[in-house]
CSV table of C-alpha atoms in Angstrom, one decimal:
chain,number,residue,atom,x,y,z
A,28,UNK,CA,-54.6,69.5,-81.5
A,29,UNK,CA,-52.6,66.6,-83.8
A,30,UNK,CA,-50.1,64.9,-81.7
A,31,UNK,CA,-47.0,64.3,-83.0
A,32,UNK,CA,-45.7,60.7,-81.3
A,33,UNK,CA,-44.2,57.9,-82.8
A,34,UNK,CA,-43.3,54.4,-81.4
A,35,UNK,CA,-40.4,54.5,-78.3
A,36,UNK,CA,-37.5,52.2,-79.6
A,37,UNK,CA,-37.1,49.0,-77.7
A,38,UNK,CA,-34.2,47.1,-76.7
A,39,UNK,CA,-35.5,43.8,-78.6
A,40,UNK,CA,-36.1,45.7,-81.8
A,41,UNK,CA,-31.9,45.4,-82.0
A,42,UNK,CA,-31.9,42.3,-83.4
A,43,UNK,CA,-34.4,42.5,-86.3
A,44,UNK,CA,-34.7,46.8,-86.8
A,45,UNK,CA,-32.1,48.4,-89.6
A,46,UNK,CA,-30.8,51.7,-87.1
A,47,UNK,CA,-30.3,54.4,-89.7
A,48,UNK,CA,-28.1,57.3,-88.4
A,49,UNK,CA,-27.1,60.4,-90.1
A,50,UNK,CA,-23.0,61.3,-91.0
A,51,UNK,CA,-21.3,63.5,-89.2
A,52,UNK,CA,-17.1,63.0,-88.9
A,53,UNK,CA,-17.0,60.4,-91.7
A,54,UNK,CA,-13.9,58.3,-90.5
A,55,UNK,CA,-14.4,58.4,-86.6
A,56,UNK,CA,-17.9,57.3,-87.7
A,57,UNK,CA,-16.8,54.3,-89.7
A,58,UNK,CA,-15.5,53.0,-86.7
A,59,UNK,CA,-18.1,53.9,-84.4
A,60,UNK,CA,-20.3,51.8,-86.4
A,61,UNK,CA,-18.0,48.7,-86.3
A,62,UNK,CA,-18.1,48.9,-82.6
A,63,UNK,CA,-22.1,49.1,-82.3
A,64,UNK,CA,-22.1,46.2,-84.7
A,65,UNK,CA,-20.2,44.5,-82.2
A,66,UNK,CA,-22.8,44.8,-79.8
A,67,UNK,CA,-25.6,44.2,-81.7
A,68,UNK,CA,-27.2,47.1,-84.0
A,69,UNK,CA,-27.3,46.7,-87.4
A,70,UNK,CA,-26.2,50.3,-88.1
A,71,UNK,CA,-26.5,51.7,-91.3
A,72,UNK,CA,-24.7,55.7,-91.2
A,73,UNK,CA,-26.5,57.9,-94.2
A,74,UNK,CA,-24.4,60.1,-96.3
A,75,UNK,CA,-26.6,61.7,-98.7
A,76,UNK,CA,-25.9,65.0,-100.6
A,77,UNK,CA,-27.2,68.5,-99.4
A,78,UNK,CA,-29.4,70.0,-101.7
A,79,UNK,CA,-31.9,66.9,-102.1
A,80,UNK,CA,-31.7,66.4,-98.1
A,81,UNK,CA,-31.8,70.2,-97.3
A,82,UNK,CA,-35.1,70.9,-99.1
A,83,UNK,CA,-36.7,68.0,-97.6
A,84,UNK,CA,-35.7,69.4,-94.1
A,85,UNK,CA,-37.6,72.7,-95.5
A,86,UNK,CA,-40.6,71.0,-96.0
A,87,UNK,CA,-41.3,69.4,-92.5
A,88,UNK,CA,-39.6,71.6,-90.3
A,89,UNK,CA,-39.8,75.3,-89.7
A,90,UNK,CA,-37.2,77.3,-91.6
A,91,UNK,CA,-35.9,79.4,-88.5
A,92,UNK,CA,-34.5,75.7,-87.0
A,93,UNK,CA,-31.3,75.7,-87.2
A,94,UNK,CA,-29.4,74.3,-90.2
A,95,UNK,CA,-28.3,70.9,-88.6
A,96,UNK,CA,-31.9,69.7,-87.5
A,97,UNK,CA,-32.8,70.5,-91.5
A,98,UNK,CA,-29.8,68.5,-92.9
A,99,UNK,CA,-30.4,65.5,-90.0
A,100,UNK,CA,-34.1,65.1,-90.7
A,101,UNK,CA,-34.2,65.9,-94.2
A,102,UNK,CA,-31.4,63.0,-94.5
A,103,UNK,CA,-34.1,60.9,-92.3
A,104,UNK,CA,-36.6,61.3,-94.8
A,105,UNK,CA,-34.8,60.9,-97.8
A,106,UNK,CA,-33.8,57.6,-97.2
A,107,UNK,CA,-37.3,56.1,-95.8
A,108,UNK,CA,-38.4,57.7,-99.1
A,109,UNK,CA,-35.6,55.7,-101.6
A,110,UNK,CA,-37.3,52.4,-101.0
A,111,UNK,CA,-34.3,51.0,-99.5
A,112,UNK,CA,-35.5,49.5,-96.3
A,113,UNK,CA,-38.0,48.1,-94.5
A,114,UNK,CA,-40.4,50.5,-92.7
A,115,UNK,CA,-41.8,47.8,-90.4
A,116,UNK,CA,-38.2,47.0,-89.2
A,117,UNK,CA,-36.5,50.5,-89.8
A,118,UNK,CA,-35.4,52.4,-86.5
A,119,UNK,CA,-33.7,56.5,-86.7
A,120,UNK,CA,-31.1,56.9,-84.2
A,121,UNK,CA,-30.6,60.7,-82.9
A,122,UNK,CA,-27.8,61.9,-80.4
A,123,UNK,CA,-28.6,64.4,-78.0
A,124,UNK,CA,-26.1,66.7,-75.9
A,125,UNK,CA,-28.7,67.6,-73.2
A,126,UNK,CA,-27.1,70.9,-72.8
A,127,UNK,CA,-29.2,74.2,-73.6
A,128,UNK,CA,-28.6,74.1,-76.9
A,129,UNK,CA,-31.5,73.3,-79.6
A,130,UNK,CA,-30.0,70.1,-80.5
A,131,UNK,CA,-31.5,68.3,-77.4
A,132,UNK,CA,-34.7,68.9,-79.0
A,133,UNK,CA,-34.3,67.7,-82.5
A,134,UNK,CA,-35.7,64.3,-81.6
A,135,UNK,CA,-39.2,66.2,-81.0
A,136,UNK,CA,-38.7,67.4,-84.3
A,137,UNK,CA,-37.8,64.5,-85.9
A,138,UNK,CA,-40.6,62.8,-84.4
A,139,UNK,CA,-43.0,65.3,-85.6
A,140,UNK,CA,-41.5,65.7,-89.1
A,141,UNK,CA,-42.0,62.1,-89.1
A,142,UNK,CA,-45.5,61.8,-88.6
A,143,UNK,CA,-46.4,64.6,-91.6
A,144,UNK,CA,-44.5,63.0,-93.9
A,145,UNK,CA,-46.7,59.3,-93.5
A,146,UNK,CA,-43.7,57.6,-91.2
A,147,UNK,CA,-45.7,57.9,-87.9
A,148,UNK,CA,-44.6,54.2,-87.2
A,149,UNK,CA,-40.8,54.3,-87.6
A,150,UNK,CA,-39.4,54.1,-84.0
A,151,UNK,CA,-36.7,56.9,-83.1
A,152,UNK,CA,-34.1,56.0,-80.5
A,153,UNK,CA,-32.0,58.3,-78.5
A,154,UNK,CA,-28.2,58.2,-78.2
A,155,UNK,CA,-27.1,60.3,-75.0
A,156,UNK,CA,-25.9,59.9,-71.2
A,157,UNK,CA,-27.9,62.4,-69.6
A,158,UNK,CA,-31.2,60.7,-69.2
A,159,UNK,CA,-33.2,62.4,-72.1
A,160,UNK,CA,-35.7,60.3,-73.5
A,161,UNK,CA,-35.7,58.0,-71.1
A,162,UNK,CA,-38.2,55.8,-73.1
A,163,UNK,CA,-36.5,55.7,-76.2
A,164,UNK,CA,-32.8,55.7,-75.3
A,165,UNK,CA,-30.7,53.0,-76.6
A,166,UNK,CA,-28.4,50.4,-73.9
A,167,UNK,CA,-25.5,52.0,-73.0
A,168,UNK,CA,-23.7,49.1,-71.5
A,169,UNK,CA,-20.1,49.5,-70.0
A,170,UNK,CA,-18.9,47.2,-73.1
A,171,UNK,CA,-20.4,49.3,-75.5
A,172,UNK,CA,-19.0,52.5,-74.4
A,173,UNK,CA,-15.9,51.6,-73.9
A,174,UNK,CA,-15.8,50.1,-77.8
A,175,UNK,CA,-17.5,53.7,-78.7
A,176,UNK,CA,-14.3,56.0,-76.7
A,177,UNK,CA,-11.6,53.7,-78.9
A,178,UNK,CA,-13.2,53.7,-82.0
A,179,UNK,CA,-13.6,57.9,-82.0
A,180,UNK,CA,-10.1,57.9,-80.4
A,181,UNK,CA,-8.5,55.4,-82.8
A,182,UNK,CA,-11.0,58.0,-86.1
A,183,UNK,CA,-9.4,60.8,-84.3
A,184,UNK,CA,-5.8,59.4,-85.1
A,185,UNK,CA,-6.1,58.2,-88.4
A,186,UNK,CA,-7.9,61.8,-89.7
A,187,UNK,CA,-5.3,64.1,-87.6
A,188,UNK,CA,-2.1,61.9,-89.5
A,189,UNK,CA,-4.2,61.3,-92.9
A,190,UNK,CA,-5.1,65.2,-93.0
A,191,UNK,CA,-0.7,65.8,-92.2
A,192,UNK,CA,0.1,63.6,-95.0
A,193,UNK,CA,-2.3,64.3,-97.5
A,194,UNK,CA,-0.7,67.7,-98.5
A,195,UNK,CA,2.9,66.2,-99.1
A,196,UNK,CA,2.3,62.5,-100.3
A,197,UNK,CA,5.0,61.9,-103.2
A,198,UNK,CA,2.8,59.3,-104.8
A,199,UNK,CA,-1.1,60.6,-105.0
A,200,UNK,CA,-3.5,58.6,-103.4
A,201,UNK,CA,-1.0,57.4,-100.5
A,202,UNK,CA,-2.4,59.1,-98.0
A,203,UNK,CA,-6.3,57.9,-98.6
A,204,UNK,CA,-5.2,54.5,-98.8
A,205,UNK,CA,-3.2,54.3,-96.2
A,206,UNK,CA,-6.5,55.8,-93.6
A,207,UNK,CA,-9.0,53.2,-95.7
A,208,UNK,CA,-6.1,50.5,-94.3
A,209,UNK,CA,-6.3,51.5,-91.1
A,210,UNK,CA,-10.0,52.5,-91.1
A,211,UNK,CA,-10.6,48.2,-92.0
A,212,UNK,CA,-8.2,47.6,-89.5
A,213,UNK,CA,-9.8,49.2,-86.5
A,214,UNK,CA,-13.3,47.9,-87.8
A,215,UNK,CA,-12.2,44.4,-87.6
A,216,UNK,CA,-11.0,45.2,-84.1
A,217,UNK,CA,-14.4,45.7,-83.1
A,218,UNK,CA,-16.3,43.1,-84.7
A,219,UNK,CA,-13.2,41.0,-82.9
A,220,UNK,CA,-14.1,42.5,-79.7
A,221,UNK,CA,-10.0,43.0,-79.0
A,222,UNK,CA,-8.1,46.5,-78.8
A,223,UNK,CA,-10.5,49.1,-77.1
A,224,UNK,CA,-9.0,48.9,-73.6
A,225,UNK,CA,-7.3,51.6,-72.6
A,226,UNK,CA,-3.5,49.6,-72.3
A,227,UNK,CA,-3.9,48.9,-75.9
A,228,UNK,CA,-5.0,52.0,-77.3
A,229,UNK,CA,-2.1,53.6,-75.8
A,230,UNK,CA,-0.1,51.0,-77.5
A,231,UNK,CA,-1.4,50.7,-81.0
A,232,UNK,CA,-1.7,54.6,-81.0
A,233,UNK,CA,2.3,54.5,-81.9
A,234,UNK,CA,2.1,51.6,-84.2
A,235,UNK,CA,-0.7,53.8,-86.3
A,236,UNK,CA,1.4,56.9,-86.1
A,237,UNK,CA,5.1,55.2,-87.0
A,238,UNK,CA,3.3,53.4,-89.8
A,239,UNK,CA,1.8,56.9,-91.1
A,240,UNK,CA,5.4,58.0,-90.9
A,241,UNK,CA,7.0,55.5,-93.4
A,242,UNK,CA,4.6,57.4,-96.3
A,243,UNK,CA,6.9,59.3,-98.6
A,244,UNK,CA,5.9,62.9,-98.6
A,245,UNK,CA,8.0,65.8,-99.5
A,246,UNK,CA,7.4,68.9,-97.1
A,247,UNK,CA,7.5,71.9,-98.3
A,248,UNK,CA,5.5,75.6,-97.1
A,249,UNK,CA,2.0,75.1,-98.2
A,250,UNK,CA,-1.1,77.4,-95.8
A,251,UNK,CA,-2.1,75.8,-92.5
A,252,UNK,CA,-5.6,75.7,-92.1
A,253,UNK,CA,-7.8,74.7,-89.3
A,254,UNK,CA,-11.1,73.9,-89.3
A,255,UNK,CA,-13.9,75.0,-85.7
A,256,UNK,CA,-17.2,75.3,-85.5
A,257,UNK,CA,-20.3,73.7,-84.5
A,258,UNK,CA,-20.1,69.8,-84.4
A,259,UNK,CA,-22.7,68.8,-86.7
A,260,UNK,CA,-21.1,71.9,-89.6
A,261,UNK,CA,-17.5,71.5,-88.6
A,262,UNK,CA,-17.4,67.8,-89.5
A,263,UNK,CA,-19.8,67.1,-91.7
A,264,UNK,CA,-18.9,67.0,-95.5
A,265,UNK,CA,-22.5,67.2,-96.2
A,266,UNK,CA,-23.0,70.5,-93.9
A,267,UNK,CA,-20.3,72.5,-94.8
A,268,UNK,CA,-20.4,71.4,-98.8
A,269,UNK,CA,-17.3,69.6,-99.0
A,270,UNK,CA,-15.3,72.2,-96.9
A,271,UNK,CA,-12.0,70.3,-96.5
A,272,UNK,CA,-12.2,69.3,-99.7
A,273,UNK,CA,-11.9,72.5,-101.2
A,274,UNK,CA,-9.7,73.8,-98.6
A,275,UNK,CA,-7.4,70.8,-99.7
A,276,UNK,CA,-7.8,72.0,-103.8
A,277,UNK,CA,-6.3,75.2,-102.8
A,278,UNK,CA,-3.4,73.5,-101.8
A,279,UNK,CA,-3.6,73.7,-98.2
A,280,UNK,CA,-3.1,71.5,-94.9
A,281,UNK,CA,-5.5,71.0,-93.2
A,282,UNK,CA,-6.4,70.0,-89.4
A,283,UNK,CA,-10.2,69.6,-87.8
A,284,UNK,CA,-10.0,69.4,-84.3
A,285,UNK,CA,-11.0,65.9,-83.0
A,286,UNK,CA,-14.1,64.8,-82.2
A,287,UNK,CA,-12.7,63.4,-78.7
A,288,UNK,CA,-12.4,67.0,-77.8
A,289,UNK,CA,-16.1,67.8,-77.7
A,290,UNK,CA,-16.8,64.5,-75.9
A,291,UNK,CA,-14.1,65.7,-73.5
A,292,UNK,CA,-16.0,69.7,-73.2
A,293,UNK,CA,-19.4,68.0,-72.2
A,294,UNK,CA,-17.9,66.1,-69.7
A,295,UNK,CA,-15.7,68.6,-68.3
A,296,UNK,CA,-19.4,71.1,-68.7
A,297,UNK,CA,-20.5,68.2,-65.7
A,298,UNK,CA,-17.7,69.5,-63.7
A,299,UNK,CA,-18.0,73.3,-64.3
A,300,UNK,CA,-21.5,73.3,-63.7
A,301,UNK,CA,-20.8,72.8,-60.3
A,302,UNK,CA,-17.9,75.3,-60.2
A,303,UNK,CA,-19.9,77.6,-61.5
A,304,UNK,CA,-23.6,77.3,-61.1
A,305,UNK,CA,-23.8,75.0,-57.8
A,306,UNK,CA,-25.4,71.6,-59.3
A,307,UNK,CA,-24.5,68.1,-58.6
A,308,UNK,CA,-21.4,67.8,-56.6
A,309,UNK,CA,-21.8,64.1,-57.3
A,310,UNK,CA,-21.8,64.7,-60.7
A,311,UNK,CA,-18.8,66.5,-60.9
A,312,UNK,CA,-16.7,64.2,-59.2
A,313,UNK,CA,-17.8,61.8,-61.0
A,314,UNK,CA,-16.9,64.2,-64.2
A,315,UNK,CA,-13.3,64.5,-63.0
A,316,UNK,CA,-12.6,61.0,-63.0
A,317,UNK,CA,-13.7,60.5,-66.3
A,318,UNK,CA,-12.4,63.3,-68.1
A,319,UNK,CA,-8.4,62.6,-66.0
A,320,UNK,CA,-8.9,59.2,-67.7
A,321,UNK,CA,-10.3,60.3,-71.5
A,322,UNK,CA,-7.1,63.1,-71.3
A,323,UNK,CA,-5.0,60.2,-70.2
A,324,UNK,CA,-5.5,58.8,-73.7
A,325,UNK,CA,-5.3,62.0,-75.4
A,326,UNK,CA,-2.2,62.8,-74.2
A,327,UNK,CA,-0.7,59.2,-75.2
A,328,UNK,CA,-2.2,59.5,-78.6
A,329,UNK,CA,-0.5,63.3,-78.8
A,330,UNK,CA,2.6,61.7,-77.8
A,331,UNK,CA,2.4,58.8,-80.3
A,332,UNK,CA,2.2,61.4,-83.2
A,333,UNK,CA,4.8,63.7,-82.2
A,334,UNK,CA,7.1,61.2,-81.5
A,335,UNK,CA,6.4,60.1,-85.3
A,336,UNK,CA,7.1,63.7,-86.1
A,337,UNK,CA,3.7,65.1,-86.7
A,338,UNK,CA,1.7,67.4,-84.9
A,339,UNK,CA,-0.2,66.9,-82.3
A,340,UNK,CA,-2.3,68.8,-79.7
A,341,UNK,CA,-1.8,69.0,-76.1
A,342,UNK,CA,-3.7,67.8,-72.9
A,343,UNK,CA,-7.3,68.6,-73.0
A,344,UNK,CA,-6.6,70.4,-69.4
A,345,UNK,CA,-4.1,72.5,-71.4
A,346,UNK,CA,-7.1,73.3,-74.2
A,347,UNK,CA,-9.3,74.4,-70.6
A,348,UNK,CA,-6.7,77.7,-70.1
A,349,UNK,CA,-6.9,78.3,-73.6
A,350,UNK,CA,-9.8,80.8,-73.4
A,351,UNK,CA,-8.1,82.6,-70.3
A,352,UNK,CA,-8.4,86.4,-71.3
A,353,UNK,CA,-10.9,85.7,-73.5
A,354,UNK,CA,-14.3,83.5,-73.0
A,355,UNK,CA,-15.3,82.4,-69.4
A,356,UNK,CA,-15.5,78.3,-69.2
A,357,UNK,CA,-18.7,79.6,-67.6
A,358,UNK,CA,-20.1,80.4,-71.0
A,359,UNK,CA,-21.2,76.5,-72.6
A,360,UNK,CA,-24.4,76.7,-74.8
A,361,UNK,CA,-23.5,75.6,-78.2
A,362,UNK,CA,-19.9,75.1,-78.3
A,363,UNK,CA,-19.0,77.6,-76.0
A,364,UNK,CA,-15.5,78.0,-74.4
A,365,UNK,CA,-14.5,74.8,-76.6
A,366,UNK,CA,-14.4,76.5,-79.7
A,367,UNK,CA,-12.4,79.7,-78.5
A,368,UNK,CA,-10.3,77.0,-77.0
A,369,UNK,CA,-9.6,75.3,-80.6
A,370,UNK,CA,-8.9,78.8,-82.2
A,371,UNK,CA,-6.2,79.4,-79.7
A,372,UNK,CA,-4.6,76.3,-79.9
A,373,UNK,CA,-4.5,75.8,-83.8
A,374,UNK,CA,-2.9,79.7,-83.6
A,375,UNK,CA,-0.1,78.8,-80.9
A,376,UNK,CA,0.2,75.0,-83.4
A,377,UNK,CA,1.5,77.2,-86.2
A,378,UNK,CA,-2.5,76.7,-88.2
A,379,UNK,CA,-3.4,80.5,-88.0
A,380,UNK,CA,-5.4,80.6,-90.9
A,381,UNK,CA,-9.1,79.5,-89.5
A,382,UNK,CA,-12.4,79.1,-91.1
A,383,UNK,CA,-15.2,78.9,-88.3
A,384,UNK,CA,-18.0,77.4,-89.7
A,385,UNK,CA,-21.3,78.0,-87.9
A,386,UNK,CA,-25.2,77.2,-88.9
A,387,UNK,CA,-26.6,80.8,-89.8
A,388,UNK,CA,-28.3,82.2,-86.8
A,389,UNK,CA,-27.0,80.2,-84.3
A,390,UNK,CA,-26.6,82.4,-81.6
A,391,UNK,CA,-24.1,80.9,-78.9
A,392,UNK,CA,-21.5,80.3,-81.7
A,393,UNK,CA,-21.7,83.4,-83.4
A,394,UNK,CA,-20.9,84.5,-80.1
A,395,UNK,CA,-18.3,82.3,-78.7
A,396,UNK,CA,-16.7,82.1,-82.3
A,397,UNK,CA,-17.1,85.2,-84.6
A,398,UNK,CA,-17.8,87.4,-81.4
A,399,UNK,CA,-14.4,86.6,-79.9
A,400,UNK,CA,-12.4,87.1,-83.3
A,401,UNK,CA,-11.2,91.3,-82.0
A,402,UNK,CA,-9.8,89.7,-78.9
A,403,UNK,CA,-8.3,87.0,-80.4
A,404,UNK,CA,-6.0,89.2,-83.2
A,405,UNK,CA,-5.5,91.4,-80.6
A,406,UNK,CA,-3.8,88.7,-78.8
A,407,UNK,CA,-2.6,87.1,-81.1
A,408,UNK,CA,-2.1,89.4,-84.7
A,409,UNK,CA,-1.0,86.4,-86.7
A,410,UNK,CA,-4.4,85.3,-86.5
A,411,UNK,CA,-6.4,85.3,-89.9
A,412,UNK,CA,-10.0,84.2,-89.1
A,413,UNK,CA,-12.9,84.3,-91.1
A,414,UNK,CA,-16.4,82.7,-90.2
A,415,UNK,CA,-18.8,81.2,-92.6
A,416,UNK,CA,-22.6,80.6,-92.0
A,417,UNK,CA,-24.0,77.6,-93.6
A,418,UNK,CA,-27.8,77.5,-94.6
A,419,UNK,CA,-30.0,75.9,-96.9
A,420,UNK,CA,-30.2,79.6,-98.7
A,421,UNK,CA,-26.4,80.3,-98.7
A,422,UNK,CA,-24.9,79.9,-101.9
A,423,UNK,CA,-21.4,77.7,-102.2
A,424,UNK,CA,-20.0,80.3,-104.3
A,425,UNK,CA,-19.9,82.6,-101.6
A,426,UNK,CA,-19.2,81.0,-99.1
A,427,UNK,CA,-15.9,79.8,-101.1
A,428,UNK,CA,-15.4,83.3,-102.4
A,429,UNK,CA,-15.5,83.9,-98.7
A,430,UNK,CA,-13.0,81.8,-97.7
A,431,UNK,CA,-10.5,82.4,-100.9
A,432,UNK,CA,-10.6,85.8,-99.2
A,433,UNK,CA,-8.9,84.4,-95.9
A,434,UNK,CA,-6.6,82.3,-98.3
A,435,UNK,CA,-5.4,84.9,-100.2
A,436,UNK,CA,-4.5,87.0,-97.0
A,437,UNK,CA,-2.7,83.3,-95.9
A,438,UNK,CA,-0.6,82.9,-99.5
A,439,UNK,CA,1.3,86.6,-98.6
A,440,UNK,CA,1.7,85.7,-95.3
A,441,UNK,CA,3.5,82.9,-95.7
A,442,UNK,CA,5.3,84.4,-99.0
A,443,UNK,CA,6.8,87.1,-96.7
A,444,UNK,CA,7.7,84.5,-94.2
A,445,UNK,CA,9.7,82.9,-96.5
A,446,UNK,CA,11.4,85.9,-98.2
A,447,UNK,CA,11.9,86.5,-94.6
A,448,UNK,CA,13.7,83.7,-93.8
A,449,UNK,CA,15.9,83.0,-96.6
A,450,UNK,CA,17.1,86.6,-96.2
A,451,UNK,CA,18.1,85.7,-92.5
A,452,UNK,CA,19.4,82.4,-93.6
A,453,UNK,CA,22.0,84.6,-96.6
């Protein structure tokens, strides 16, 4: 039997090993690699289109893995192939949720989609907290984590208030440069090793949020859109073929839910596990702390924004009864409660209009997204949800066509709102 192994990554390859990762939330990302190159990785974050990547996915993995294991390792592969780098001091670095869904196992197939396509030597390392490949993890010292938390929470800020802006800027362009400002700024912070304690964040959160406020816009009714889904396809511009993008050529606002707020759901899954299942009552206190300091920041970064006069979510606690009536927390493969949670809150924020983007065939978020959608409009009949699978066979077209569908529903919605209201106001 051939045995698909490759090297374990080792803390002294940091120094002299190029870390290639893949994209996923492109300006939380930016900064997330200023903060590792503070503590030593010379990180280089792949953003390579989704055709080429896709079909090389197809070759060395099995076509019923799910669409973000094709995209991750194809875009592996692609770049060992350009030339670029040096193979005898070129690591992959792979983050893994350890929960039950099949994205803790995409380093076993990386690993073997490595060794059939000649790169049996390239070592992989393993980003997560729960212990999984022990051997090949990276360090995950105190410092380092605490640099990671402000540099998603700081992304976070910048994409909710670039994403507000965007729509309404009176000079085009304002909006993007304004994000690339602050997107250098936070960098240098890290490379600095100064503003990712918690005192600060809280701090600088307002000073980012009053300075997006002095960009001229001019507000008027445009469709609010929100954006769920599975991590890897809700954020990725490369996964969900440029979905905000579009979304923002048909003239809409848009808002993605941050990526804070699934860091938040798998600690908060610690806790529940014990709620519900009986596992580590350690673990779950130790869970609780955690997450009543990550919603601390949340909640001063929601207050920093709406005190600008933007929106802003509430408490991650408050996201938790979202699903009341609806999902069970219980229910956590995939993202589970978390992205029944989302659709409620972007409804009750005045975003009703949501595309929930999911990998075809991925069976805990069909179920916790498009299987909840009845309830939901029941609930709620404002509500105007349509879900989109993504997959290396799914043509764009449709999946716009799709989604112009939901839009087109949005536009008279909001045309009778208006007619509405200036009748009232007469």
């Amino acid at each position: 039997m051939e045995k698909y192994t490759t090297p374990n990554f080792k803390k002294e390859m940091m120094k002299d090993y190029t870390i290639l990762m893949p994209n996923m939330a492109t300006t939380q990302w930016k900064c997330l690699q200023a903060a590792m190159q503070s503590e030593g990785f010379h990180l280089e974050v792949l953003d390579t289109g989704t055709s080429e990547v896709s079909q090389l996915g197809l070759k060395y993995v099995h076509n019923d893995t799910c669409y973000p294991a094709l995209l991750i390792i194809g875009q592996f592969i692609n770049a060992l192939n350009s030339g670029k780098y040096d193979l005898d001091h070129t690591a992959l670095l792979i983050s893994q949720s350890g929960g039950g869904c099949r994205a803790s196992n995409y380093i076993k197939l990386l690993r073997k989609a490595l060794v059939r396509a000649g790169y049996g030597n390239i070592p992989v390392a393993s980003a997560n907290p729960s212990g999984l490949e022990a051997d090949s993890s990276i360090p995950l010292k105190l410092q380092l984590l605490r640099k990671a938390i402000a540099a998603l929470e700081y992304g976070d800020e910048i994409a909710a208030l670039r994403n507000q802006i965007a729509p309404y800027e009176q000079h085009a362009g304002d909006a993007n440069a304004w994000a690339d400002k602050w997107i250098s700024t936070i960098r240098k912070w890290m490379l600095q090793n100064k503003n990712y304690s918690i005192v600060r964040m809280k701090k600088l959160f307002a000073e980012i949020a009053q300075d997006a406020a002095c960009i001229p816009v001019h507000r008027i009714p445009k469709v609010k859109v929100g954006i769920v889904g599975e991590i890897f396809v809700k954020f990725s511009p490369v996964a969900n073929n440029e979905l905000q993008s579009f979304l923002e050529s048909q003239d809409c606002e848009v808002n993605v839910p941050g990526l804070m707020g699934y860091i938040n759901y798998c600690v908060a899954n610690t806790k529940l596990d014990d709620l519900f299942y009986g596992l580590s009552r350690t673990a779950a206190k130790g869970a609780a702390v955690l997450l009543s300091i990550l919603d601390s920041i949340g909640k001063k970064q929601s207050q920093a924004m709406i005190e600008a006069g933007f929106y802003a979510p509430g408490s991650f606690r408050e996201l938790m009864t979202k699903p009341e009536g609806i999902l069970s927390l219980g229910v956590k493969m995939g993202e589970g409660w978390l992205l029944t949670g989302e659709m409620v809150e972007l409804i009750e924020g005045g975003y009703s209009n949501i595309v929930c983007a999911q990998p075809f065939g991925c069976l805990p978020n069909h179920i916790a997204g498009k299987g909840v959608t009845n309830r939901i409009h029941f609930l709620y009949p404002q509500a105007n949800i349509t879900a989109v699978d993504y997959d290396p066979s799914s043509a764009k077209v449709n999946q716009e066509n799709r989604i112009k569908l939901m839009l087109a529903v949005a536009k008279e919605n909001l045309q009778r709102k208006n007619t509405n209201q200036t009748t009232t106001s007469k």
